[in-house]
mmCIF file of C-alpha atoms in Angstrom:
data_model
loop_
_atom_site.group_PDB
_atom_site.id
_atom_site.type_symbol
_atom_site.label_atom_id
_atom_site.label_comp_id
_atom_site.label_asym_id
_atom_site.label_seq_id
_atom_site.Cartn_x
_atom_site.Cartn_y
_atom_site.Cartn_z
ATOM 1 C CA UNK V 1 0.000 0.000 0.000
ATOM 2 C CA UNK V 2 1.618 3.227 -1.294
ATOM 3 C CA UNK V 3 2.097 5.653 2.127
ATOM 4 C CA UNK V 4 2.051 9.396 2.286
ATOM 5 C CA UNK V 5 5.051 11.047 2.588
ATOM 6 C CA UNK V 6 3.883 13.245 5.306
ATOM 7 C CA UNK V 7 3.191 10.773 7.400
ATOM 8 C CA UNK V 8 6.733 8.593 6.672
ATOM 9 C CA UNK V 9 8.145 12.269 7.452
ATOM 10 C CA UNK V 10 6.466 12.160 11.344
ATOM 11 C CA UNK V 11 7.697 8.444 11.362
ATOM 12 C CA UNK V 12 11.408 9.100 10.722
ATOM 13 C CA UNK V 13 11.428 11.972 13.144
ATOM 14 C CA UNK V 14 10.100 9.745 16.002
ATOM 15 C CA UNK V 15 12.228 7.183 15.137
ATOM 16 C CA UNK V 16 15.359 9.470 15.249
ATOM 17 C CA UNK V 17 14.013 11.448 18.066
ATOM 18 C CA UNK V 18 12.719 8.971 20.474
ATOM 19 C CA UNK V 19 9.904 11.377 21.218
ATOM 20 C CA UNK V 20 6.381 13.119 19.672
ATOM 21 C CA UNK V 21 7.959 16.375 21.819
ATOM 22 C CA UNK V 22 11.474 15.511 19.736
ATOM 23 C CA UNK V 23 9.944 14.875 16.575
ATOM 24 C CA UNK V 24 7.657 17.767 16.952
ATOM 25 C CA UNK V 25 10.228 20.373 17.369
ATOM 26 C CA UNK V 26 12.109 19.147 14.691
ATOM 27 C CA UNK V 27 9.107 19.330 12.084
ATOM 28 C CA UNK V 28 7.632 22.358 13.899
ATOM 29 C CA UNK V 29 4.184 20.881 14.492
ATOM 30 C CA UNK V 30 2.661 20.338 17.749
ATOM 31 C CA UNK V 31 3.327 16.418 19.743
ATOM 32 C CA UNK V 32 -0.134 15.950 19.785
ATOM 33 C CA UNK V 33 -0.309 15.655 16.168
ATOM 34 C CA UNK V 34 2.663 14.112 15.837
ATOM 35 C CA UNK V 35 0.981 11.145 17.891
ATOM 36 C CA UNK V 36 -2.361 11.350 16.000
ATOM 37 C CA UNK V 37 -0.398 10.851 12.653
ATOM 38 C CA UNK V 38 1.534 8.448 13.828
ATOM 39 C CA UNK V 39 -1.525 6.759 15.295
ATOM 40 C CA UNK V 40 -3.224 6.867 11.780
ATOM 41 C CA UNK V 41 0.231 5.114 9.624
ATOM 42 C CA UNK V 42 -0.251 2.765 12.324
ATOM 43 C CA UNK V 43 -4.031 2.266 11.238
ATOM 44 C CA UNK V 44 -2.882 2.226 7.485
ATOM 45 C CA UNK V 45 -0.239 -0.367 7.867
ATOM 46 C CA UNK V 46 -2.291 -2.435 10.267
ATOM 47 C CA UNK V 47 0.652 -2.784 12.872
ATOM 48 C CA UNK V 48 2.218 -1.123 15.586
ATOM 49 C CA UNK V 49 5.218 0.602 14.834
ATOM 50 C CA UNK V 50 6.369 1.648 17.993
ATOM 51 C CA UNK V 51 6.603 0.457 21.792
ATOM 52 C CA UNK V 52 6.594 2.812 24.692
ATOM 53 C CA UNK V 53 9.227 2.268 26.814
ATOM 54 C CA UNK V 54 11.230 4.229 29.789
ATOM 55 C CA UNK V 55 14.028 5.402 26.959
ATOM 56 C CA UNK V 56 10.481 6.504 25.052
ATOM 57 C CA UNK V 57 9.358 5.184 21.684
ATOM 58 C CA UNK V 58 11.216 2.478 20.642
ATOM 59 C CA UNK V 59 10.981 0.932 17.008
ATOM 60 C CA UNK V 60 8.593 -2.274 17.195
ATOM 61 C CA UNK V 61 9.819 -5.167 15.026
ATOM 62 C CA UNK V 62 7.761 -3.563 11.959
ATOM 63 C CA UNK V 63 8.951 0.006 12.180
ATOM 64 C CA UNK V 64 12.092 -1.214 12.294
ATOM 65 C CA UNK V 65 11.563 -2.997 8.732
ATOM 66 C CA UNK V 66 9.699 0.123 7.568
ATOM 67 C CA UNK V 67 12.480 2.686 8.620
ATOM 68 C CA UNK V 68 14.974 1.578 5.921
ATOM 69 C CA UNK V 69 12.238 2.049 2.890
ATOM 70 C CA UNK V 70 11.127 5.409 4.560
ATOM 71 C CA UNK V 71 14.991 6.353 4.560
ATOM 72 C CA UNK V 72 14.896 5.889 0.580
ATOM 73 C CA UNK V 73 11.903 7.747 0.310
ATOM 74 C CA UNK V 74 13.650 10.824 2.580
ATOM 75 C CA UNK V 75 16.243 10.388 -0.261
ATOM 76 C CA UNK V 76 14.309 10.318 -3.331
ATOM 77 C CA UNK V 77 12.205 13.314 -2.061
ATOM 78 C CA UNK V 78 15.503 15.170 -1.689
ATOM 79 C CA UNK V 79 16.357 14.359 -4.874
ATOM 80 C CA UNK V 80 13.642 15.469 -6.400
ATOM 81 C CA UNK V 81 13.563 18.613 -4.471
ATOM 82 C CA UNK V 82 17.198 19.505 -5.647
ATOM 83 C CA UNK V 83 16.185 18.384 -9.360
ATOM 84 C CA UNK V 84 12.879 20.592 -9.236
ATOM 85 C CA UNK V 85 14.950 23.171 -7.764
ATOM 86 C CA UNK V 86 18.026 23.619 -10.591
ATOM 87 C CA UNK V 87 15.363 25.632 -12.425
ATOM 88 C CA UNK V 88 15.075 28.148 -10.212
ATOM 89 C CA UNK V 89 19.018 28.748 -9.019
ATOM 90 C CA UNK V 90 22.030 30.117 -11.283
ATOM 91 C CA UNK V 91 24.683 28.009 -11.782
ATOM 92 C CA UNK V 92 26.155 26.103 -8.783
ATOM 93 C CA UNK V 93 24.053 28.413 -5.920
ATOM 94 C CA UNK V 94 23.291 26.630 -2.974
ATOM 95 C CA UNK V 95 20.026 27.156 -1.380
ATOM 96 C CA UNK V 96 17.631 25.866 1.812
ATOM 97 C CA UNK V 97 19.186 24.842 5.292
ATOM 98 C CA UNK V 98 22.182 22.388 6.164
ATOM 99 C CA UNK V 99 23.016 21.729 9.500
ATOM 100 C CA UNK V 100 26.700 20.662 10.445
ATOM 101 C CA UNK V 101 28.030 19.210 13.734
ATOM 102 C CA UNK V 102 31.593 19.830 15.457
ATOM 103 C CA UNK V 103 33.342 19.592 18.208
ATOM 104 C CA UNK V 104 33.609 22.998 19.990
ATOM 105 C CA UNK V 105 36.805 23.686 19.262
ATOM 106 C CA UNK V 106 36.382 23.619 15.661
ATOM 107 C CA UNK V 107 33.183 25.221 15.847
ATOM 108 C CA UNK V 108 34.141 27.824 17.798
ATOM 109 C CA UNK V 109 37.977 28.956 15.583
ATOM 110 C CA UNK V 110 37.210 27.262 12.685
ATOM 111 C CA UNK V 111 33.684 27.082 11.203
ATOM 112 C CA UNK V 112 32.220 30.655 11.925
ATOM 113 C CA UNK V 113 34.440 32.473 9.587
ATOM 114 C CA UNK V 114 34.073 29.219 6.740
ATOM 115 C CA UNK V 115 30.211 29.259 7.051
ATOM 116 C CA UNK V 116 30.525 33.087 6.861
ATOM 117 C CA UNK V 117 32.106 32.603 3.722
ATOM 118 C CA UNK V 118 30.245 30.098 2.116
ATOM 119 C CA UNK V 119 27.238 31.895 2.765
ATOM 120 C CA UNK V 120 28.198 35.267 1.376
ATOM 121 C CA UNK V 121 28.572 33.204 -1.866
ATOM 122 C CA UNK V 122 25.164 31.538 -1.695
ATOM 123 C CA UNK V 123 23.031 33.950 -0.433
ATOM 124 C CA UNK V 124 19.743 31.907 0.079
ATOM 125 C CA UNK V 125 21.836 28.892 1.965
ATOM 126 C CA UNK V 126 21.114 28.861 5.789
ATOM 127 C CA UNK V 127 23.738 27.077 7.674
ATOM 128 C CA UNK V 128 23.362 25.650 11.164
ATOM 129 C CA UNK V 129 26.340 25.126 13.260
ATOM 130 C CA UNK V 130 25.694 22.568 15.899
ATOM 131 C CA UNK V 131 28.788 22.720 18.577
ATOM 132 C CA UNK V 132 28.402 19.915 20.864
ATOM 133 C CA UNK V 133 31.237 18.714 23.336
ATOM 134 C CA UNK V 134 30.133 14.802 22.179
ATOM 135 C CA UNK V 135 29.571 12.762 18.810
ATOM 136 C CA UNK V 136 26.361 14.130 17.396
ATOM 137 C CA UNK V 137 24.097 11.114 16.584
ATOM 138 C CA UNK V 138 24.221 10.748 12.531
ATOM 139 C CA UNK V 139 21.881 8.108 12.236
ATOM 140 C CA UNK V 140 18.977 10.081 14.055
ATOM 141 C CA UNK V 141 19.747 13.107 11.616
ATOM 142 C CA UNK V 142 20.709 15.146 14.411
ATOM 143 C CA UNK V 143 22.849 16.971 11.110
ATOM 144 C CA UNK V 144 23.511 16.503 7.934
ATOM 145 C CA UNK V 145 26.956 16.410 8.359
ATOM 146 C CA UNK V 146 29.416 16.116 11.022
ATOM 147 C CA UNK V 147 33.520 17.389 11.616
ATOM 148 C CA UNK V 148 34.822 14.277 14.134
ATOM 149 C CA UNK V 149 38.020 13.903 15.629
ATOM 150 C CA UNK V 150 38.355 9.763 14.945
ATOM 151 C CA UNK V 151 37.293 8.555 11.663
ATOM 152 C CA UNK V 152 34.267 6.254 12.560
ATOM 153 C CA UNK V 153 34.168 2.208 11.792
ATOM 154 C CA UNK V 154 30.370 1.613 11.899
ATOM 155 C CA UNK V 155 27.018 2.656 10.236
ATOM 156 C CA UNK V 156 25.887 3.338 6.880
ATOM 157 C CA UNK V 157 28.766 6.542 6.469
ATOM 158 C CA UNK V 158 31.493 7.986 4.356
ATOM 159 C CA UNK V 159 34.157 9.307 5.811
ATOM 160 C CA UNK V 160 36.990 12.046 4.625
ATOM 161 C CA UNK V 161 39.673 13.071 6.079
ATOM 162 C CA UNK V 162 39.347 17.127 6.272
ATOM 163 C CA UNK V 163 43.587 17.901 7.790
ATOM 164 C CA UNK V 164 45.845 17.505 10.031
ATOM 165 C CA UNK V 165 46.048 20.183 13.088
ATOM 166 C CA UNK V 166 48.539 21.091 15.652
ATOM 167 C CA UNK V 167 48.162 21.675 19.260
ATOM 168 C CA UNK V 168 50.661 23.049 22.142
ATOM 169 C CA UNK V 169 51.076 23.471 25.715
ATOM 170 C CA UNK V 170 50.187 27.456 25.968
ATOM 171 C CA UNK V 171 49.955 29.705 29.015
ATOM 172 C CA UNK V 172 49.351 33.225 29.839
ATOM 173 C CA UNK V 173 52.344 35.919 30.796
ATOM 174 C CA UNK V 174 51.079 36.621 33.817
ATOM 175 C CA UNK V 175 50.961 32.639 34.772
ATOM 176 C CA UNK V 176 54.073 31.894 34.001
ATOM 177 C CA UNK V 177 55.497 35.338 35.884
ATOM 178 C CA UNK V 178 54.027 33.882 38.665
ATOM 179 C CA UNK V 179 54.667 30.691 38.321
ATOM 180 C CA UNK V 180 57.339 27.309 39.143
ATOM 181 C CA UNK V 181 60.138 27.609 36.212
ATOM 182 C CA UNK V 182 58.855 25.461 33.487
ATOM 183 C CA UNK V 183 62.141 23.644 31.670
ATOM 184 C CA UNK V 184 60.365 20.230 30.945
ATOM 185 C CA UNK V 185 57.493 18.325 30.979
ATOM 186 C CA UNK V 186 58.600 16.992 34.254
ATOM 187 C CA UNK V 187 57.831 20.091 35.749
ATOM 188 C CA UNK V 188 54.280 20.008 34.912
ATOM 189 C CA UNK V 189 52.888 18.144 38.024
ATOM 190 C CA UNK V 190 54.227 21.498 40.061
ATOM 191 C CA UNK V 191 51.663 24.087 37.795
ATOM 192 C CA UNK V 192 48.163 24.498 37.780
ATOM 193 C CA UNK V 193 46.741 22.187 34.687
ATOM 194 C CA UNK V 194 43.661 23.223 32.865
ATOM 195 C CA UNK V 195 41.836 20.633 30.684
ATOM 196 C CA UNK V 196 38.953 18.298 30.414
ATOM 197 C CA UNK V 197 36.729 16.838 32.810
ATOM 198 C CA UNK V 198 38.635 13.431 32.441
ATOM 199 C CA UNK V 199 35.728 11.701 32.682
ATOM 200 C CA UNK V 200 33.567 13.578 29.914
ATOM 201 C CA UNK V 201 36.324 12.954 27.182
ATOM 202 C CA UNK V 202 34.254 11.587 24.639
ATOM 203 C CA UNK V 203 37.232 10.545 22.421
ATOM 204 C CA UNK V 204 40.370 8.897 22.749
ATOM 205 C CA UNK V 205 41.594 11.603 20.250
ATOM 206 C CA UNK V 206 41.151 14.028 23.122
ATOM 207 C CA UNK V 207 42.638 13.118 26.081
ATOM 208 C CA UNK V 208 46.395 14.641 25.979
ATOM 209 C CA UNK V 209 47.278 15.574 29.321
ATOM 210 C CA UNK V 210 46.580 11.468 29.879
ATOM 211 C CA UNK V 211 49.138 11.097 27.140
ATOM 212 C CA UNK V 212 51.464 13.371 28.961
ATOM 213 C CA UNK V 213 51.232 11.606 32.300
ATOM 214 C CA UNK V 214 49.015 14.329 34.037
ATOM 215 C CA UNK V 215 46.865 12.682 36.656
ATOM 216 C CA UNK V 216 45.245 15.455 38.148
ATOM 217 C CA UNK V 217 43.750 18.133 36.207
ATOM 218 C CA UNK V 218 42.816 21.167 39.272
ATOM 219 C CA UNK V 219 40.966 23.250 36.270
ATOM 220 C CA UNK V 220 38.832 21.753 33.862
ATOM 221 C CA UNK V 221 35.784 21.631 31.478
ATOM 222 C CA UNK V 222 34.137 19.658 29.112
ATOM 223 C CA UNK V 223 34.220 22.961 26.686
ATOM 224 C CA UNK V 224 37.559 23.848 24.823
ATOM 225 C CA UNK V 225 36.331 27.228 24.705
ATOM 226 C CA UNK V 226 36.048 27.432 28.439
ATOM 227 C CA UNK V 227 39.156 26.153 28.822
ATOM 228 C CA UNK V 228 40.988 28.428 26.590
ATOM 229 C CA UNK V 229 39.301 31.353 28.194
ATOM 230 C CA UNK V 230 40.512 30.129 31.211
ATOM 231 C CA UNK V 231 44.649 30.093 30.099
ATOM 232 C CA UNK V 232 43.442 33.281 28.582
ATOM 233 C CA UNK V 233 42.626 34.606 32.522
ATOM 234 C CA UNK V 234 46.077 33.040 33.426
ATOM 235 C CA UNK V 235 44.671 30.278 35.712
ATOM 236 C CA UNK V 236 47.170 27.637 34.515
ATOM 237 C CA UNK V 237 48.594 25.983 31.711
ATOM 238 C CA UNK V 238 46.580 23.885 28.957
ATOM 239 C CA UNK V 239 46.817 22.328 25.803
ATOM 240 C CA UNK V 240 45.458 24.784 23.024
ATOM 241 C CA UNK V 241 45.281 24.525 19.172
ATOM 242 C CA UNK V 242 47.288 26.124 17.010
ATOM 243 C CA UNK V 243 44.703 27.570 14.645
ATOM 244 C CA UNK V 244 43.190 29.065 18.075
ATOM 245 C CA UNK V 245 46.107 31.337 18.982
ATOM 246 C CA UNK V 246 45.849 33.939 16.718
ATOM 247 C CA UNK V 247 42.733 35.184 18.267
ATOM 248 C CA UNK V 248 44.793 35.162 21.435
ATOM 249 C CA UNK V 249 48.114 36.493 20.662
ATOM 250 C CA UNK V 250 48.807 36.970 24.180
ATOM 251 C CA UNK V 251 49.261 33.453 25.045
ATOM 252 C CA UNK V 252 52.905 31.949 25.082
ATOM 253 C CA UNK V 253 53.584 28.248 23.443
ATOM 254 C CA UNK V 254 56.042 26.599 25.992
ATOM 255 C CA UNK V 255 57.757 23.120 25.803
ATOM 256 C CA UNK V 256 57.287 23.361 22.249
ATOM 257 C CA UNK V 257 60.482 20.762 21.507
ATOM 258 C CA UNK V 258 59.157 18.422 23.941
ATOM 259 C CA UNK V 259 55.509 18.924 24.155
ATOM 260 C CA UNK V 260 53.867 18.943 20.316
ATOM 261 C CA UNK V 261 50.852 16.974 18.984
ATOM 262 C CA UNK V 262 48.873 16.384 15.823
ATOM 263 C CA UNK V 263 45.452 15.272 15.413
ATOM 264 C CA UNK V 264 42.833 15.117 12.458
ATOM 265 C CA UNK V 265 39.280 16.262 11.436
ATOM 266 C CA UNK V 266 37.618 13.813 9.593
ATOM 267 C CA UNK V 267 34.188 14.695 7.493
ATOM 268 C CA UNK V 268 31.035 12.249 8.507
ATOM 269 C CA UNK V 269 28.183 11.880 5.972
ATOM 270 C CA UNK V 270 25.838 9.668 5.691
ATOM 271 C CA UNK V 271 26.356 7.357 2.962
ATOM 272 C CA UNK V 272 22.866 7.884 1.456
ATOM 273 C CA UNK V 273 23.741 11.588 0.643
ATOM 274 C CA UNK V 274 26.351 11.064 -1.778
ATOM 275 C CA UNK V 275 23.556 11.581 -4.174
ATOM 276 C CA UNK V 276 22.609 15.013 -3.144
ATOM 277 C CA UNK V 277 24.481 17.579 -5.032
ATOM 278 C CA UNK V 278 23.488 20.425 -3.215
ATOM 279 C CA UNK V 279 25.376 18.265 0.078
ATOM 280 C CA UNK V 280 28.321 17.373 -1.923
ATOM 281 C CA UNK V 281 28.455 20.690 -3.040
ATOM 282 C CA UNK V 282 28.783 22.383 0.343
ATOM 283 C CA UNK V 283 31.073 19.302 1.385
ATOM 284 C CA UNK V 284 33.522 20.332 -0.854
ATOM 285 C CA UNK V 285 33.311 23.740 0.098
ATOM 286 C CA UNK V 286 33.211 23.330 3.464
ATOM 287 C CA UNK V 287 36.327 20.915 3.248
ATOM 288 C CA UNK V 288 38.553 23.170 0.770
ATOM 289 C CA UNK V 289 37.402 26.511 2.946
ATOM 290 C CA UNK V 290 38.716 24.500 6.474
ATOM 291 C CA UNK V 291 42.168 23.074 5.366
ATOM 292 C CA UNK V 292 42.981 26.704 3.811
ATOM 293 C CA UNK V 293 41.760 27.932 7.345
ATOM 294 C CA UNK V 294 43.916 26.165 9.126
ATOM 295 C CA UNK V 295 46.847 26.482 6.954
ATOM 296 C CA UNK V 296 46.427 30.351 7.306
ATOM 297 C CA UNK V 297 45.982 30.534 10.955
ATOM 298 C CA UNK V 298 48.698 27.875 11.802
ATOM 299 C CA UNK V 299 51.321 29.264 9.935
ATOM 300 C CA UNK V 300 51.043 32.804 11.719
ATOM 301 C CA UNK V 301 54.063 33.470 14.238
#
């Protein structure tokens, strides 16, 4: 029996949002209605599609057969909304909304001024920049897109590899005035270390004062960007990216022969979208705009 989109729409944002309050504020319709037209594809396909549980809806064993086909219909209406759309755009202009997920750090000294970019080019594209201090969920369309720190080995994706970044131990003047002489990394347990909550380090990728033998971490965050305010303020010492110190020229790189590492950003798509041009489109902006980014800010003294 051939389904109405509308109501496979509802279905997929339930699915991904666990919720009729989730998948309502996603669409933008009231849960209420969510539930009634979920209630009704229920009717239509003579099954229950979801269980109500403590976690909240949970696919039944027949939702969980339809999501896949209502995944290719989410496709093929994109499709057909970029193909419908070509008549109405010049050239290679982007248009609608795209929503892109990042760790804070790059969100924060990386993506505004890229987006900013990108946008002033494509005038009618709206671009959503979703900084989150975890791994945004792909699968539940949390974003289109997402900037990770470790290329994933699961799930229906395509990764590629966006650069190679830089990071240093970095501390204000006024610290290290103040402060126990600093001549190796031995030194370190006798300063004030800011960093993350060690327990709240989503990523392997992440944790460098572990890789530097630091056990005890007297100022931290889950938030790079509270933490590089805070070596900004001249509370302590921290690790700090590169392409961030420009914006604070003040800060001082120390240890830099002993003390130096290099991780990667790594573009997450879902592997579905490789037929949407208007998403590989901004993918290739997005990933030629952030390695000449970082290239430009790392290579200032």
């Amino acid at each position: 029996m051939a389904q109405n989109w509308d109501d496979l729409r509802i279905f997929l944002a339930v699915a991904r949002g666990q919720s009729l309050s989730a998948a309502g504020k996603r669409l933008r319709i009231d849960p209420a209605t969510v539930g009634r037209r979920v209630a009704r594809l229920e009717q239509r396909m003579g099954t229950p599609l979801f269980a109500k549980s403590p976690l909240g809806y949970e696919l039944s064993a027949a939702g969980a057969r339809l999501l896949p086909l209502a995944e290719h219909a989410e496709q093929a209406m994109g499709a057909a909304g970029e193909l419908l759309g070509t008549s109405n755009t010049h050239g290679n202009e982007l248009n609608g909304s795209i929503r892109i997920g990042a760790p804070d750090g790059c969100a924060n000294f990386l993506l505004p001024q890229v987006c900013a970019r990108i946008v002033q080019d494509h005038p009618d594209l709206d671009v959503q920049i979703v900084a989150l201090p975890r791994v945004v969920n792909l699968s539940k369309r949390e974003v289109d897109m997402a900037i990770t720190v470790s290329a994933p080995t699961a799930g229906r994706l395509t990764v590629q590899k966006l650069s190679d970044y830089k990071l240093h131990l970095a501390a204000a003047p006024q610290y290290l005035q103040q402060a126990v002489l600093l001549r190796s990394k031995e030194d370190l347990h006798q300063h004030r270390i800011i960093g993350y909550v060690p327990d709240m380090i989503f990523d392997k990728e992440l944790d460098y004062l572990g890789a530097l033998g630091v056990e005890r971490v007297p100022l931290a965050s889950n938030s790079v960007s509270v933490q590089f305010n805070a070596i900004r303020q001249g509370a302590g010492l921290g690790i700090v990216h590169d392409f961030a110190l420009p914006s604070a020229p003040e800060l001082q790189r120390v240890l830099t022969d002993e003390i130096s590492l290099t991780r990667s950003f790594y573009l997450v798509r879902h592997s579905s979208d490789r037929r949407l041009q208007r998403l590989n489109r901004f993918a290739q902006a997005l990933v030629a705009g952030l390695r000449s980014e970082i290239s430009r800010l790392e290579a200032q003294p």
